[in-house]
Amino acid sequence: MSSMMLNEAHDAPERVAAQLTHNAEPLAELGEWLRQCDPQGVVTVARGSSDHAASYFAYLCMQSRGIPVASLPPSLTTLARAPWKLDGQLALAISQSGQSPDLIETQKALAAGGAQTLALVNTPQSPLGEVSDREIALHAGEERSVAATKSYLATLSACAQLLGHWNRDRELLAVLEALPTRLRVAAEQNWSPAIEALRDADKLMVVGRGAGLAVAQEAALKFKETCALQAEPFSGAEVKHGPMALIGPGYPVLVFAPPGPEQAGLLELAEWLKSVGARVLLAADEDVAQRELTVTDAGHAVLQPLSVIQSFYVMAAQLAVARGSDPDQPRHLKKVTRTR
């Protein structure tokens, strides 16, 4: 059975290709603006999948620029009325619709507190964009499924492009040109072992690390909203602290271990999890013989999470159907959430 979620996940590579074309000039200009502003820190404002994308941006920004990035709870503005003092800071708001009142109110308050403001929004000329100094369109196209797929991938891509231009990273910008092709390959990977392992599961753990933690968080959310499956995300560095107490015989653990500096530790963790009886679903590249789920190499360490989540989305849409759910109509959820 096909679904809007599945179709939109498959559409993501084309949306990223269009984004690369449309945003080349605006992001080059934005990179120059950011170099002139030279923010000494960044605060992010987002909800749900957009907040997971903000986590991806935060890791890459801290890694490449060495400045702190913090996610701000909108309630600090809407309920606590925090007295923001943000001179020399950048406030980055991320949203698909740009209509949530709490994000809009927070962005206005951060600007009043001295921050330069930027919005990444899939709906151009949105209320959120109107209260920001700059707005960048994600060009993901209309997303009808409640579960975000192509808009999340487009946000990750936009974040990578943004940092590529800000940092004048020619290598990253060059590799980005081939990203749509690599995502098309990722969308065709066979992750059916995960469907078989999770068809009757009631809980699982999703593990990533570094920039890949952001897609582990996103995957856990998708398991909840499309498959009614209790899933919790953890960093590979944290599993042996408290979360290991959850692991029992047959406990499912999905480990995202694409190529990159985090891979060795994640592979070691996967072996340990197997040794204590966990049902480990290891997603890694073809060079890892013990993998069950094949990850397409995205060509650059910071882009590997995009390849991982592209393959995951296709599997998640199919798993939802296998579990008797409609991925396009998650229980209790709406496409646009208006939080105050």
Tab-separated table of C-alpha atoms in Angstrom, residues 26-138:
chain	number	residue	atom	x	y	z
A	26	PRO	CA	20.375	33.751	-1.340
A	27	LEU	CA	22.592	31.565	0.849
A	28	ALA	CA	25.794	32.972	-0.600
A	29	GLU	CA	24.470	36.431	0.292
A	30	LEU	CA	23.403	35.178	3.726
A	31	GLY	CA	26.866	33.743	4.319
A	32	GLU	CA	28.371	37.164	3.656
A	33	TRP	CA	25.841	38.799	6.007
A	34	LEU	CA	26.719	36.337	8.763
A	35	ARG	CA	30.432	36.940	8.325
A	36	GLN	CA	29.790	40.658	8.701
A	37	CYS	CA	27.522	40.159	11.741
A	38	ASP	CA	29.987	37.615	13.174
A	39	PRO	CA	27.613	36.260	15.849
A	40	GLN	CA	29.339	34.969	18.958
A	41	GLY	CA	26.570	32.495	19.697
A	42	VAL	CA	23.329	31.127	18.260
A	43	VAL	CA	19.968	30.350	19.833
A	44	THR	CA	17.470	28.157	17.991
A	45	VAL	CA	13.680	28.176	18.209
A	46	ALA	CA	11.690	25.235	16.848
A	47	ARG	CA	9.298	22.411	17.677
A	48	GLY	CA	9.112	18.711	16.771
A	49	SER	CA	10.967	17.652	13.629
A	50	SER	CA	12.162	21.226	13.119
A	51	ASP	CA	13.788	21.124	16.562
A	52	HIS	CA	15.589	17.927	15.585
A	53	ALA	CA	16.845	19.752	12.496
A	54	ALA	CA	17.987	22.570	14.774
A	55	SER	CA	20.005	19.996	16.743
A	56	TYR	CA	21.751	19.019	13.509
A	57	PHE	CA	22.534	22.666	12.767
A	58	ALA	CA	23.767	23.186	16.338
A	59	TYR	CA	26.246	20.325	16.166
A	60	LEU	CA	27.664	21.401	12.815
A	61	CYS	CA	27.836	25.051	13.819
A	62	MET	CA	29.638	24.341	17.086
A	63	GLN	CA	31.956	21.902	15.316
A	64	SER	CA	32.919	24.269	12.503
A	65	ARG	CA	32.720	27.706	14.121
A	66	GLY	CA	33.443	27.008	17.770
A	67	ILE	CA	30.592	29.141	19.063
A	68	PRO	CA	27.886	27.893	21.458
A	69	VAL	CA	24.429	27.023	20.130
A	70	ALA	CA	21.456	26.525	22.452
A	71	SER	CA	17.852	25.499	21.847
A	72	LEU	CA	15.484	27.885	23.631
A	73	PRO	CA	12.123	26.646	24.963
A	74	PRO	CA	9.524	29.101	23.609
A	75	SER	CA	7.786	28.997	26.999
A	76	LEU	CA	10.643	31.091	28.388
A	77	THR	CA	9.128	33.898	26.323
A	78	THR	CA	5.425	33.066	26.152
A	79	LEU	CA	5.003	32.034	29.810
A	80	ALA	CA	8.083	33.093	31.800
A	81	ARG	CA	8.705	36.408	29.978
A	82	ALA	CA	12.500	36.012	30.165
A	83	PRO	CA	14.415	39.325	29.805
A	84	TRP	CA	16.518	38.419	26.763
A	85	LYS	CA	19.938	40.061	26.360
A	86	LEU	CA	21.279	38.789	23.070
A	87	ASP	CA	23.516	41.444	21.560
A	88	GLY	CA	25.966	39.778	19.195
A	89	GLN	CA	23.865	36.609	18.909
A	90	LEU	CA	21.942	34.995	16.058
A	91	ALA	CA	18.410	33.694	16.616
A	92	LEU	CA	17.540	30.912	14.150
A	93	ALA	CA	13.876	29.903	13.945
A	94	ILE	CA	12.905	26.793	11.960
A	95	SER	CA	9.363	25.906	10.939
A	96	GLN	CA	7.506	24.278	8.090
A	97	SER	CA	4.461	26.568	8.211
A	98	GLY	CA	5.895	29.591	10.020
A	99	GLN	CA	2.523	30.044	11.719
A	100	SER	CA	2.947	28.809	15.291
A	101	PRO	CA	2.233	31.724	17.654
A	102	ASP	CA	4.857	30.703	20.218
A	103	LEU	CA	7.646	30.682	17.634
A	104	ILE	CA	6.566	34.053	16.248
A	105	GLU	CA	6.331	35.648	19.677
A	106	THR	CA	9.698	34.214	20.703
A	107	GLN	CA	11.448	35.412	17.558
A	108	LYS	CA	10.078	38.922	18.138
A	109	ALA	CA	11.275	38.873	21.745
A	110	LEU	CA	14.746	37.679	20.754
A	111	ALA	CA	15.020	40.497	18.221
A	112	ALA	CA	13.932	42.985	20.862
A	113	GLY	CA	16.691	41.540	23.058
A	114	GLY	CA	19.322	42.455	20.483
A	115	ALA	CA	19.652	39.277	18.372
A	116	GLN	CA	19.985	39.191	14.609
A	117	THR	CA	17.157	36.934	13.417
A	118	LEU	CA	16.892	34.343	10.669
A	119	ALA	CA	14.007	32.030	9.731
A	120	LEU	CA	14.147	28.805	7.723
A	121	VAL	CA	10.566	28.223	6.576
A	122	ASN	CA	8.940	25.996	3.977
A	123	THR	CA	6.131	28.502	3.389
A	124	PRO	CA	7.707	31.734	2.092
A	125	GLN	CA	6.521	35.119	3.373
A	126	SER	CA	5.218	33.468	6.517
A	127	PRO	CA	4.361	35.319	9.739
A	128	LEU	CA	7.582	33.916	11.245
A	129	GLY	CA	9.601	35.168	8.299
A	130	GLU	CA	7.987	38.592	8.525
A	131	VAL	CA	9.237	39.097	12.103
A	132	SER	CA	12.775	37.947	11.185
A	133	ASP	CA	15.604	39.974	9.635
A	134	ARG	CA	16.126	37.309	6.992
A	135	GLU	CA	14.021	34.429	5.687
A	136	ILE	CA	15.241	31.465	3.654
A	137	ALA	CA	12.698	29.246	1.893
A	138	LEU	CA	13.202	25.483	2.179
